[in-house]
N, CA, C and O of each residue as an XYZ file, in Angstrom:
740
protein
N     -48.926    -62.888     97.829
C     -47.366    -62.509     97.611
C     -47.338    -63.030     96.040
O     -47.023    -64.083     95.485
N     -47.723    -62.028     95.711
C     -47.743    -62.392     93.654
C     -47.378    -61.130     92.647
O     -47.766    -59.991     92.390
N     -46.443    -62.024     92.276
C     -44.936    -61.253     91.516
C     -45.949    -60.877     90.185
O     -47.162    -61.048     90.308
N     -45.622    -60.579     89.457
C     -46.337    -60.177     87.600
C     -44.851    -59.309     87.049
O     -44.699    -58.204     87.570
N     -44.077    -59.631     86.323
C     -43.620    -59.370     84.990
C     -44.334    -59.275     83.940
O     -45.150    -60.093     83.517
N     -43.877    -57.745     83.278
C     -45.059    -57.724     82.032
C     -43.627    -57.186     80.979
O     -42.794    -56.338     81.298
N     -43.690    -58.118     79.446
C     -42.502    -58.170     79.160
C     -43.378    -56.793     78.086
O     -44.570    -56.957     77.825
N     -42.954    -56.069     77.787
C     -43.663    -55.143     77.346
C     -43.455    -53.972     76.072
O     -43.174    -52.774     76.044
N     -43.808    -55.194     74.887
C     -43.202    -55.125     73.557
C     -43.644    -53.504     72.820
O     -43.001    -52.841     72.007
N     -45.177    -53.169     73.560
C     -45.701    -51.660     72.649
C     -46.819    -52.146     71.843
O     -47.638    -51.276     71.548
N     -47.158    -53.890     71.211
C     -47.623    -54.478     69.803
C     -49.016    -55.609     70.693
O     -50.031    -56.203     70.330
N     -48.527    -55.474     71.528
C     -50.017    -56.498     71.808
C     -51.111    -55.335     72.614
O     -50.598    -54.220     72.523
N     -52.164    -55.293     73.203
C     -53.542    -55.333     74.040
C     -53.145    -54.862     75.157
O     -53.880    -53.945     75.523
N     -52.264    -55.093     75.899
C     -51.784    -54.885     77.131
C     -51.684    -53.578     77.350
O     -52.158    -53.027     78.343
N     -51.053    -52.990     76.423
C     -50.535    -51.358     76.667
C     -51.278    -50.617     75.702
O     -50.914    -49.466     75.461
N     -52.010    -50.976     75.264
C     -52.601    -50.125     73.743
C     -52.430    -49.846     72.145
O     -52.705    -48.879     71.434
N     -51.777    -51.297     71.864
C     -50.757    -51.411     70.644
C     -52.049    -51.893     69.881
O     -51.839    -51.846     68.669
N     -53.414    -52.376     70.208
C     -54.354    -52.737     69.726
C     -55.518    -52.530     70.315
O     -55.445    -52.162     71.487
N     -56.888    -52.692     69.717
C     -57.611    -53.367     69.919
C     -57.723    -54.482     70.792
O     -57.487    -54.473     72.000
N     -57.956    -55.081     70.362
C     -58.072    -56.297     71.394
C     -57.109    -57.834     71.134
O     -56.951    -58.273     69.995
N     -56.558    -58.493     72.301
C     -55.544    -59.543     72.144
C     -56.033    -60.770     70.771
O     -55.174    -61.645     70.666
N     -56.995    -60.908     69.959
C     -57.409    -61.275     69.149
C     -56.353    -60.490     67.327
O     -55.627    -60.943     66.442
N     -56.835    -59.436     67.636
C     -56.236    -58.402     66.418
C     -54.146    -59.003     65.926
O     -52.990    -58.688     66.211
N     -55.006    -60.105     64.966
C     -53.516    -60.074     64.069
C     -52.614    -58.784     64.364
O     -52.883    -57.668     64.809
N     -51.227    -59.506     63.855
C     -49.666    -58.784     64.261
C     -50.198    -57.585     63.058
O     -50.381    -56.442     63.477
N     -50.449    -57.894     61.487
C     -50.256    -57.288     60.778
C     -51.515    -56.435     60.766
O     -51.326    -55.414     60.105
N     -52.849    -56.527     61.326
C     -53.679    -55.430     61.324
C     -52.888    -53.970     62.130
O     -53.043    -52.761     61.961
N     -52.031    -54.756     63.021
C     -51.456    -53.729     64.772
C     -50.845    -52.660     63.505
O     -51.162    -51.471     63.461
N     -49.984    -53.273     62.573
C     -48.937    -52.367     61.643
C     -49.670    -51.458     61.243
O     -49.474    -50.303     61.618
N     -50.780    -51.816     60.304
C     -51.828    -51.162     59.665
C     -52.398    -50.458     60.324
O     -51.793    -49.407     60.112
N     -53.087    -50.255     60.943
C     -53.508    -49.428     62.151
C     -52.482    -48.645     62.928
O     -53.032    -48.218     63.943
N     -51.515    -48.366     62.885
C     -50.566    -47.254     62.710
C     -49.918    -46.997     61.575
O     -48.846    -46.394     61.612
N     -50.388    -47.351     60.576
C     -49.780    -46.846     59.708
C     -50.927    -45.945     59.440
O     -50.539    -45.015     58.733
N     -52.081    -45.864     59.703
C     -52.980    -45.264     59.143
C     -53.179    -44.126     60.073
O     -53.965    -43.187     59.948
N     -52.291    -44.380     61.075
C     -52.051    -42.685     62.272
C     -53.306    -43.155     62.877
O     -54.316    -42.492     62.642
N     -53.370    -43.926     63.425
C     -54.565    -44.369     64.101
C     -54.046    -43.791     66.023
O     -53.294    -44.539     66.646
N     -54.521    -42.576     66.645
C     -54.155    -42.117     67.631
C     -55.243    -43.229     68.777
O     -56.424    -43.445     69.051
N     -53.755    -43.694     69.155
C     -54.363    -44.889     70.595
C     -53.600    -44.437     71.352
O     -52.402    -44.561     71.097
N     -54.148    -43.545     72.913
C     -52.728    -43.673     73.684
C     -52.848    -45.079     74.420
O     -53.778    -45.865     74.599
N     -51.363    -45.049     74.806
C     -51.221    -46.416     75.772
C     -51.713    -46.637     76.982
O     -51.759    -45.622     77.677
N     -52.093    -47.605     77.471
C     -52.478    -47.939     78.734
C     -51.154    -47.856     80.119
O     -50.398    -48.815     79.960
N     -50.890    -47.320     80.885
C     -49.888    -46.604     82.106
C     -50.719    -47.928     82.814
O     -51.579    -47.742     83.675
N     -50.441    -48.914     82.460
C     -50.204    -50.095     83.819
C     -49.222    -49.967     84.781
O     -49.559    -50.693     85.717
N     -48.220    -49.435     85.018
C     -47.986    -48.784     86.084
C     -48.465    -47.947     86.855
O     -48.209    -47.773     88.046
N     -49.476    -47.180     85.907
C     -49.519    -46.038     86.618
C     -50.860    -46.567     87.589
O     -51.120    -46.330     88.769
N     -51.519    -47.311     86.650
C     -52.778    -48.085     86.858
C     -52.561    -48.061     88.409
O     -52.914    -47.120     89.120
N     -51.637    -49.760     89.079
C     -50.893    -50.198     89.762
C     -50.907    -49.212     91.153
O     -51.696    -49.013     92.077
N     -50.028    -48.887     90.888
C     -49.979    -47.409     91.897
C     -50.492    -47.110     92.192
O     -50.347    -46.713     93.348
N     -51.887    -46.905     91.424
C     -53.256    -45.641     92.121
C     -53.437    -46.622     93.301
O     -53.648    -46.136     94.412
N     -53.371    -47.941     93.155
C     -53.720    -48.553     94.644
C     -53.199    -48.268     96.101
O     -53.675    -48.323     97.235
N     -51.872    -47.902     95.469
C     -51.369    -47.818     97.361
C     -50.379    -48.468     97.592
O     -49.260    -48.022     97.844
N     -50.828    -49.976     97.501
C     -50.221    -51.086     97.770
C     -49.775    -52.165     97.153
O     -49.568    -53.278     97.636
N     -49.601    -51.706     95.809
C     -48.522    -52.743     94.970
C     -47.373    -52.517     94.882
O     -47.242    -51.433     95.451
N     -46.397    -52.845     94.523
C     -44.888    -52.300     94.282
C     -44.558    -52.174     92.847
O     -44.462    -53.038     91.975
N     -44.487    -51.573     92.829
C     -44.132    -51.155     90.471
C     -42.721    -51.291     90.760
O     -42.020    -51.226     91.769
N     -42.431    -51.647     88.691
C     -40.956    -50.644     88.652
C     -41.422    -50.845     86.926
O     -42.300    -51.547     86.425
N     -40.530    -50.006     86.369
C     -40.346    -50.194     84.999
C     -38.975    -50.305     84.906
O     -38.389    -49.587     85.716
N     -38.195    -51.039     84.110
C     -37.442    -51.650     84.078
C     -37.310    -51.819     82.717
O     -38.254    -51.951     81.939
N     -35.560    -51.815     82.281
C     -34.758    -51.939     81.290
C     -33.223    -52.791     81.225
O     -32.108    -52.394     81.565
N     -33.710    -54.281     80.575
C     -31.931    -54.829     81.429
C     -31.044    -54.048     80.770
O     -30.188    -53.476     81.446
N     -31.077    -53.800     78.795
C     -30.224    -52.771     78.432
C     -29.350    -51.876     78.722
O     -28.177    -51.625     78.446
N     -30.506    -51.290     79.579
C     -30.221    -49.594     80.254
C     -29.434    -50.243     81.228
O     -28.304    -50.677     81.005
N     -30.098    -50.319     82.437
C     -29.939    -50.322     83.462
C     -29.790    -52.187     84.251
O     -30.668    -52.655     84.976
N     -29.021    -52.637     84.018
C     -28.868    -53.852     84.492
C     -29.438    -53.993     86.409
O     -30.343    -54.440     87.113
N     -28.132    -53.247     86.474
C     -28.483    -52.826     88.537
C     -29.581    -52.888     88.869
O     -29.890    -53.709     89.732
N     -30.523    -52.057     88.307
C     -31.796    -51.155     88.980
C     -33.039    -52.457     88.293
O     -34.116    -52.803     88.778
N     -32.442    -52.867     87.195
C     -33.422    -54.175     87.119
C     -32.758    -55.093     88.238
O     -33.262    -54.758     89.310
N     -32.063    -55.859     88.377
C     -32.279    -56.932     89.576
C     -32.486    -56.622     90.504
O     -32.842    -57.518     91.270
N     -32.432    -55.568     90.925
C     -32.829    -54.243     92.515
C     -34.191    -54.886     92.312
O     -34.686    -55.753     93.033
N     -34.876    -54.185     90.923
C     -36.021    -54.386     90.786
C     -36.952    -55.446     91.558
O     -37.819    -55.553     92.426
N     -36.085    -56.223     90.540
C     -36.655    -57.862     90.919
C     -36.469    -58.216     92.393
O     -37.020    -59.095     93.055
N     -36.036    -57.789     92.555
C     -34.806    -58.676     94.537
C     -36.504    -57.460     94.930
O     -37.666    -57.812     95.129
N     -36.140    -56.627     94.909
C     -37.168    -55.536     95.972
C     -39.148    -56.463     95.563
O     -40.164    -56.565     96.252
N     -38.879    -56.805     94.492
C     -40.243    -57.380     94.057
C     -40.208    -58.650     94.968
O     -41.110    -58.765     95.797
N     -39.759    -59.097     94.928
C     -39.589    -60.203     96.005
C     -40.216    -60.379     96.592
O     -41.314    -60.929     96.664
N     -39.121    -59.576     97.516
C     -39.209    -59.832     99.068
C     -40.625    -58.485     98.850
O     -41.656    -59.154     98.901
N     -40.673    -58.303     98.825
C     -42.263    -57.349     99.044
C     -43.285    -58.191     99.410
O     -43.783    -59.175     98.865
N     -43.548    -57.482    100.671
C     -44.561    -58.899    101.511
C     -46.192    -57.848    100.326
O     -46.550    -56.671    100.359
N     -46.520    -58.626     99.780
C     -48.450    -58.275     98.718
C     -47.812    -58.387     97.184
O     -46.925    -59.104     96.721
N     -48.596    -57.435     96.648
C     -48.309    -57.870     94.880
C     -47.765    -56.823     94.228
O     -47.980    -55.657     94.556
N     -46.976    -57.196     93.200
C     -45.535    -56.725     92.816
C     -46.187    -56.594     91.571
O     -47.033    -57.403     91.191
N     -45.724    -55.322     90.731
C     -45.235    -56.052     89.219
C     -44.339    -54.988     88.773
O     -44.200    -53.812     89.110
N     -43.467    -56.154     87.452
C     -42.628    -55.398     87.543
C     -42.506    -55.478     85.128
O     -42.389    -56.368     84.285
N     -42.664    -53.651     85.131
C     -42.671    -53.699     83.645
C     -41.770    -54.241     83.075
O     -40.975    -54.163     84.011
N     -41.251    -54.706     82.354
C     -39.549    -54.923     81.482
C     -40.018    -53.660     79.887
O     -41.086    -53.049     79.858
N     -39.373    -53.596     79.215
C     -39.232    -52.820     77.701
C     -38.754    -53.589     77.418
O     -37.631    -53.851     77.848
N     -39.359    -54.278     76.599
C     -38.988    -55.344     75.539
C     -39.193    -55.500     73.652
O     -39.990    -56.244     73.081
N     -38.504    -54.837     73.206
C     -38.533    -54.466     71.660
C     -38.749    -55.383     71.163
O     -38.430    -56.481     71.617
N     -39.587    -55.129     69.676
C     -40.481    -56.537     69.249
C     -39.523    -56.591     67.574
O     -39.196    -55.603     66.917
N     -39.334    -57.629     67.329
C     -39.132    -57.785     65.843
C     -39.987    -56.609     64.819
O     -39.619    -55.646     64.147
N     -41.195    -57.203     65.082
C     -42.092    -56.341     64.136
C     -41.876    -54.561     64.367
O     -42.331    -53.791     63.521
N     -41.092    -54.009     65.675
C     -40.841    -52.744     65.418
C     -39.568    -52.232     63.986
O     -39.365    -51.237     63.291
N     -38.854    -53.919     64.191
C     -38.023    -53.481     62.613
C     -37.281    -53.302     62.945
O     -36.446    -52.514     62.501
N     -37.184    -54.398     64.556
C     -35.944    -53.926     64.902
C     -34.555    -55.504     65.047
O     -34.985    -56.633     65.284
N     -33.134    -55.275     64.873
C     -32.544    -56.140     64.650
C     -32.225    -57.153     65.802
O     -31.087    -57.102     66.270
N     -33.252    -58.215     66.391
C     -33.290    -58.792     66.813
C     -31.816    -58.785     68.133
O     -31.938    -58.406     69.298
N     -30.438    -59.354     67.440
C     -28.941    -59.287     68.383
C     -28.763    -58.470     68.226
O     -27.554    -58.487     67.997
N     -29.308    -56.867     68.089
C     -28.885    -55.648     69.463
C     -30.282    -54.800     69.813
O     -30.587    -53.614     69.691
N     -31.124    -56.221     70.407
C     -31.721    -55.574     71.186
C     -31.462    -54.839     72.534
O     -32.124    -53.962     73.090
N     -30.482    -55.361     72.838
C     -30.134    -54.384     73.836
C     -29.680    -52.596     73.989
O     -30.135    -51.630     74.602
N     -28.960    -52.754     73.399
C     -28.610    -51.276     72.651
C     -29.970    -50.560     71.643
O     -30.085    -49.597     70.885
N     -30.792    -51.584     72.120
C     -32.228    -50.203     71.201
C     -32.665    -49.830     73.028
O     -32.763    -48.693     73.489
N     -32.828    -50.872     73.651
C     -33.233    -50.892     74.862
C     -32.848    -49.242     75.588
O     -33.621    -48.492     76.185
N     -31.491    -49.062     75.298
C     -30.654    -48.307     75.881
C     -30.870    -47.314     75.544
O     -30.882    -46.432     76.403
N     -31.181    -46.914     73.968
C     -31.558    -45.364     72.862
C     -32.380    -45.076     73.983
O     -32.195    -44.200     74.828
N     -33.933    -46.459     73.856
C     -35.383    -45.789     74.155
C     -35.097    -44.572     75.775
O     -35.568    -43.457     75.999
N     -34.208    -45.383     76.549
C     -34.341    -45.073     78.161
C     -33.843    -43.723     78.027
O     -34.550    -42.783     78.390
N     -32.407    -43.493     77.418
C     -31.267    -42.657     77.182
C     -32.076    -41.089     76.716
O     -31.850    -39.970     77.177
N     -33.257    -41.576     75.445
C     -33.726    -40.571     74.887
C     -35.338    -39.688     75.350
O     -36.080    -38.857     74.828
N     -35.251    -40.726     77.037
C     -36.530    -40.282     77.800
C     -38.031    -41.050     76.988
O     -39.110    -40.630     76.569
N     -37.654    -41.771     77.039
C     -39.201    -43.014     75.163
C     -39.823    -43.749     76.814
O     -40.981    -43.862     77.216
N     -38.426    -44.171     77.515
C     -38.853    -45.207     78.933
C     -37.677    -44.273     80.061
O     -36.694    -43.540     79.951
N     -38.466    -44.820     81.051
C     -38.130    -44.323     81.781
C     -37.906    -45.162     83.038
O     -39.060    -45.577     83.142
N     -37.334    -45.649     83.949
C     -36.663    -46.311     85.086
C     -37.404    -45.949     86.085
O     -37.548    -44.735     86.230
N     -38.206    -47.041     87.229
C     -37.692    -46.359     88.245
C     -38.638    -46.959     89.171
O     -39.334    -47.781     88.576
N     -38.809    -46.898     89.914
C     -39.523    -48.267     91.290
C     -40.568    -47.469     92.342
O     -40.370    -46.316     92.726
N     -41.807    -48.363     92.764
C     -42.831    -46.997     93.939
C     -42.442    -48.309     94.467
O     -42.392    -49.249     93.674
N     -42.114    -48.525     95.911
C     -42.293    -48.676     96.820
C     -43.058    -49.161     97.930
O     -42.272    -49.584     98.777
N     -44.595    -49.320     98.400
C     -44.854    -48.926     99.050
C     -44.877    -49.157    100.829
O     -45.205    -48.320    101.670
N     -44.508    -50.284    101.006
C     -43.335    -50.378    101.811
C     -42.668    -49.165    103.334
O     -42.679    -49.160    104.565
N     -42.211    -48.374    102.286
C     -41.314    -47.313    102.155
C     -42.130    -46.442    102.864
O     -41.668    -46.072    103.943
N     -43.329    -45.973    102.512
C     -44.460    -45.224    103.212
C     -44.229    -45.931    104.732
O     -44.270    -45.274    105.772
N     -44.108    -46.637    104.705
C     -44.643    -46.964    106.857
C     -43.478    -46.270    107.173
O     -43.684    -45.204    107.752
N     -42.036    -46.632    106.913
C     -41.146    -46.318    106.980
C     -40.797    -44.182    107.010
O     -39.864    -43.464    107.372
N     -41.516    -44.067    106.692
C     -41.850    -41.880    106.843
C     -40.433    -41.470    105.546
O     -39.510    -40.659    105.626
N     -40.805    -42.405    104.481
C     -39.894    -42.479    103.092
C     -40.509    -42.055    101.724
O     -41.716    -42.196    101.528
N     -40.281    -41.913    101.465
C     -41.117    -41.258    100.037
C     -40.732    -42.616     99.017
O     -39.708    -43.133     98.570
N     -42.616    -42.908     98.929
C     -41.805    -44.701     98.422
C     -41.586    -44.755     96.198
O     -41.428    -45.716     95.445
N     -41.677    -43.495     95.964
C     -41.191    -43.492     94.555
C     -39.777    -43.146     94.370
O     -39.276    -42.113     94.815
N     -39.194    -43.979     93.746
C     -37.534    -43.647     93.246
C     -36.599    -43.947     91.491
O     -36.079    -44.785     90.754
N     -37.005    -42.284     91.706
C     -36.746    -42.544     89.792
C     -34.930    -42.705     89.783
O     -33.969    -42.134     90.298
N     -35.191    -43.848     88.857
C     -33.962    -44.488     88.373
C     -33.374    -43.881     87.480
O     -32.289    -43.361     87.741
N     -33.866    -43.796     86.340
C     -33.407    -42.956     85.346
C     -32.960    -41.486     85.483
O     -33.273    -40.675     86.354
N     -32.153    -41.339     84.413
C     -31.039    -39.668     84.948
C     -32.077    -38.976     83.631
O     -33.065    -39.484     83.101
N     -31.400    -37.603     83.359
C     -32.452    -36.834     82.353
C     -31.924    -36.900     80.990
O     -30.712    -36.744     80.843
N     -32.773    -37.138     79.838
C     -32.499    -37.476     78.595
C     -31.501    -37.221     77.828
O     -31.436    -36.033     77.511
N     -30.728    -37.859     77.425
C     -29.587    -36.993     76.745
C     -29.481    -37.667     75.187
O     -28.709    -37.152     74.378
N     -30.017    -38.440     74.943
C     -29.476    -39.179     73.765
C     -31.315    -38.618     72.562
O     -32.240    -38.154     73.228
N     -31.485    -38.723     71.348
C     -32.535    -37.981     70.544
C     -33.477    -38.367     70.330
O     -33.601    -39.303     69.541
N     -34.414    -37.856     70.883
C     -35.632    -38.768     70.632
C     -36.811    -38.396     69.153
O     -37.726    -39.066     68.675
N     -36.389    -37.378     68.875
C     -36.225    -38.665     67.385
C     -36.054    -38.987     66.449
O     -36.886    -39.253     65.582
N     -35.049    -39.034     66.405
C     -34.214    -40.177     65.820
C     -34.519    -41.482     66.028
O     -34.720    -42.304     65.134
N     -34.574    -41.784     67.781
C     -35.178    -43.120     68.112
C     -36.555    -43.751     67.426
O     -36.901    -44.868     67.040
N     -37.241    -42.227     67.493
C     -38.415    -42.940     67.101
C     -38.691    -42.722     65.823
O     -39.557    -43.366     65.230
N     -38.397    -42.337     65.595
C     -37.810    -42.467     63.541
C     -37.046    -43.653     62.905
O     -36.692    -43.908     61.754
N     -36.925    -44.303     64.143
C     -35.442    -45.472     63.701
C     -36.682    -47.089     63.126
O     -36.385    -47.948     62.296
N     -38.468    -46.945     64.219
C     -38.690    -48.005     64.441
C     -39.664    -47.754     63.222
O     -40.211    -46.750     62.767
N     -39.648    -49.024     62.905
C     -40.840    -49.243     61.223
C     -42.336    -49.187     61.981
O     -43.093    -49.859     61.280
N     -42.987    -48.704     63.022
C     -44.274    -48.486     63.323
C     -44.461    -47.138     63.171
O     -45.515    -46.516     63.035
N     -42.757    -46.557     63.226
C     -42.957    -45.392     63.514
C     -42.440    -44.294     62.023
O     -42.867    -43.163     61.788
N     -41.506    -45.021     61.278
C     -40.858    -45.084     60.469
C     -42.378    -45.213     58.539
O     -42.355    -44.595     57.475
N     -43.358    -46.305     59.082
C     -44.127    -46.721     58.179
C     -44.702    -45.074     58.073
O     -44.302    -44.183     57.324
N     -45.983    -45.027     59.299
C     -46.857    -43.542     59.209
C     -46.036    -42.173     58.958
O     -46.682    -41.162     58.684
N     -44.591    -42.114     59.046
C     -43.974    -41.065     57.557
C     -44.183    -41.281     57.105
O     -45.206    -40.756     56.665
N     -43.747    -42.141     56.575
C     -43.878    -42.287     55.151
C     -45.194    -41.914     54.444
O     -45.424    -40.880     53.817
N     -46.095    -43.059     54.691
C     -47.657    -43.046     54.172
C     -48.564    -41.531     54.660
O     -49.493    -41.159     53.943
N     -48.229    -40.829     55.783
C     -49.087    -39.773     56.064
C     -47.951    -38.556     56.891
O     -48.377    -37.949     57.873
N     -46.787    -38.349     56.474
C     -45.363    -37.238     56.828
C     -46.778    -36.096     57.770
O     -46.534    -35.825     58.946
N     -48.227    -35.502     57.093
C     -48.664    -34.238     58.137
C     -48.502    -35.078     59.750
O     -47.921    -34.819     60.805
N     -49.426    -36.273     59.203
C     -50.137    -36.352     60.863
C     -48.506    -37.109     61.737
O     -48.398    -37.124     62.963
N     -47.562    -37.587     60.914
C     -46.770    -38.254     61.820
C     -45.920    -36.788     62.534
O     -45.509    -36.746     63.693
N     -45.802    -35.695     61.544
C     -44.909    -34.936     61.789
C     -46.064    -33.888     63.665
O     -45.499    -33.338     64.610
N     -47.000    -33.976     63.544
C     -47.672    -33.648     64.556
C     -48.021    -35.006     65.737
O     -48.191    -34.793     66.938
N     -48.074    -36.281     65.151
C     -48.144    -36.684     66.834
C     -46.432    -37.430     67.083
O     -46.044    -38.140     68.011
N     -45.570    -36.858     65.680
C     -44.086    -37.747     66.721
C     -44.118    -36.118     67.477
O     -44.422    -36.298     68.656
N     -43.960    -34.974     67.265
C     -43.386    -33.466     68.650
C     -44.442    -33.827     69.584
O     -44.184    -33.378     70.701
N     -45.773    -34.613     69.527
C     -46.700    -33.885     70.506
C     -45.974    -36.066     71.867
O     -46.093    -36.341     73.061
N     -45.575    -36.580     71.082
C     -45.105    -37.977     71.781
C     -43.877    -37.517     72.346
O     -43.712    -37.861     73.517
N     -42.938    -36.808     71.811
C     -41.779    -35.959     72.511
C     -42.025    -35.155     73.662
O     -41.366    -35.166     74.702
N     -43.388    -34.200     73.304
C     -43.741    -33.857     74.635
C     -44.196    -33.890     76.271
O     -44.164    -33.315     77.359
N     -44.781    -35.420     75.255
C     -45.996    -35.725     76.392
C     -44.708    -37.348     77.094
O     -45.086    -38.271     77.816
N     -43.277    -37.142     76.541
C     -41.999    -37.909     76.679
C     -41.508    -36.886     78.024
O     -41.259    -37.518     79.051
N     -41.331    -35.196     78.114
C     -40.780    -34.991     78.435
C     -41.383    -34.455     79.575
O     -40.664    -34.030     80.479
N     -42.557    -34.416     79.661
C     -43.986    -34.330     80.852
C     -44.067    -35.521     81.625
O     -44.569    -35.216     82.707
N     -43.750    -37.003     81.566
C     -43.524    -37.421     82.306
C     -42.573    -37.680     82.881
O     -42.482    -38.371     83.896
N     -41.551    -37.027     82.156
C     -39.706    -37.506     82.720
C     -39.931    -35.978     84.183
O     -39.253    -36.001     85.210
N     -40.782    -35.066     83.946
C     -40.703    -33.933     85.380
C     -42.118    -34.490     85.974
O     -41.999    -34.513     87.199
N     -43.620    -35.023     85.516
C     -44.242    -35.650     86.750
C     -43.126    -36.749     87.440
O     -43.204    -36.603     88.660
N     -42.384    -37.518     87.190
C     -41.605    -38.353     87.684
C     -40.552    -38.217     88.568
O     -40.235    -38.764     89.625
N     -39.852    -36.900     87.504
C     -39.545    -36.161     88.918
C     -39.724    -34.993     89.888
O     -39.131    -34.375     90.772
N     -40.797    -35.042     89.267
C     -42.097    -34.687     90.698
C     -42.373    -35.728     91.787
O     -42.271    -35.508     92.994
N     -42.683    -36.724     91.301
C     -42.991    -37.978     92.797
C     -41.502    -38.750     93.015
O     -41.386    -39.891     93.463
N     -40.449    -37.919     92.622
C     -39.666    -38.466     93.675
C     -38.764    -37.305     94.145
O     -37.638    -37.622     94.528
N     -39.076    -36.134     94.164
C     -38.470    -35.232     94.675
C     -37.969    -34.417     94.936
O     -37.964    -33.690     95.929
N     -37.188    -34.457     93.538
C     -36.113    -34.200     92.548
C     -36.276    -33.198     91.752
O     -35.419    -32.933     90.909
């Protein structure tokens, strides 16, 4: 029984924000501003593919109760668990005093989804995947353009930025639909 908690700032190599753990943060900003297209690694999907790992995506500022429920379930699960928490980074131009509002915006616009995957439910004949996010209501483009990592790309390479921003929003919508299907909604 190993419980892993990942604070996903989307800046470090664990989720694809840079090419290695030793790359300095300044280089990360340059690589983002240059429009380098790198898909984020989906740690949750990788863990779920094993079929025996408890997995949750949480965001404290968006849904405190879902976060506590996921951590409680992970702790009581007999086997390995991974809980991935959205954690904005000061390098994104976030006022850390308002990080909880930023987290809520990420979930409301569909950028970050909340869910739990509990393999123990399979033995009970239940769906192991629970989608805790509601349908997105926030403005995805407003959210994404408010962060330094995206705003700098929009300033330096607007034609690339517009295409990537639209593709990012389409991919976010596709993730929402994928998770709805997994949840049987």
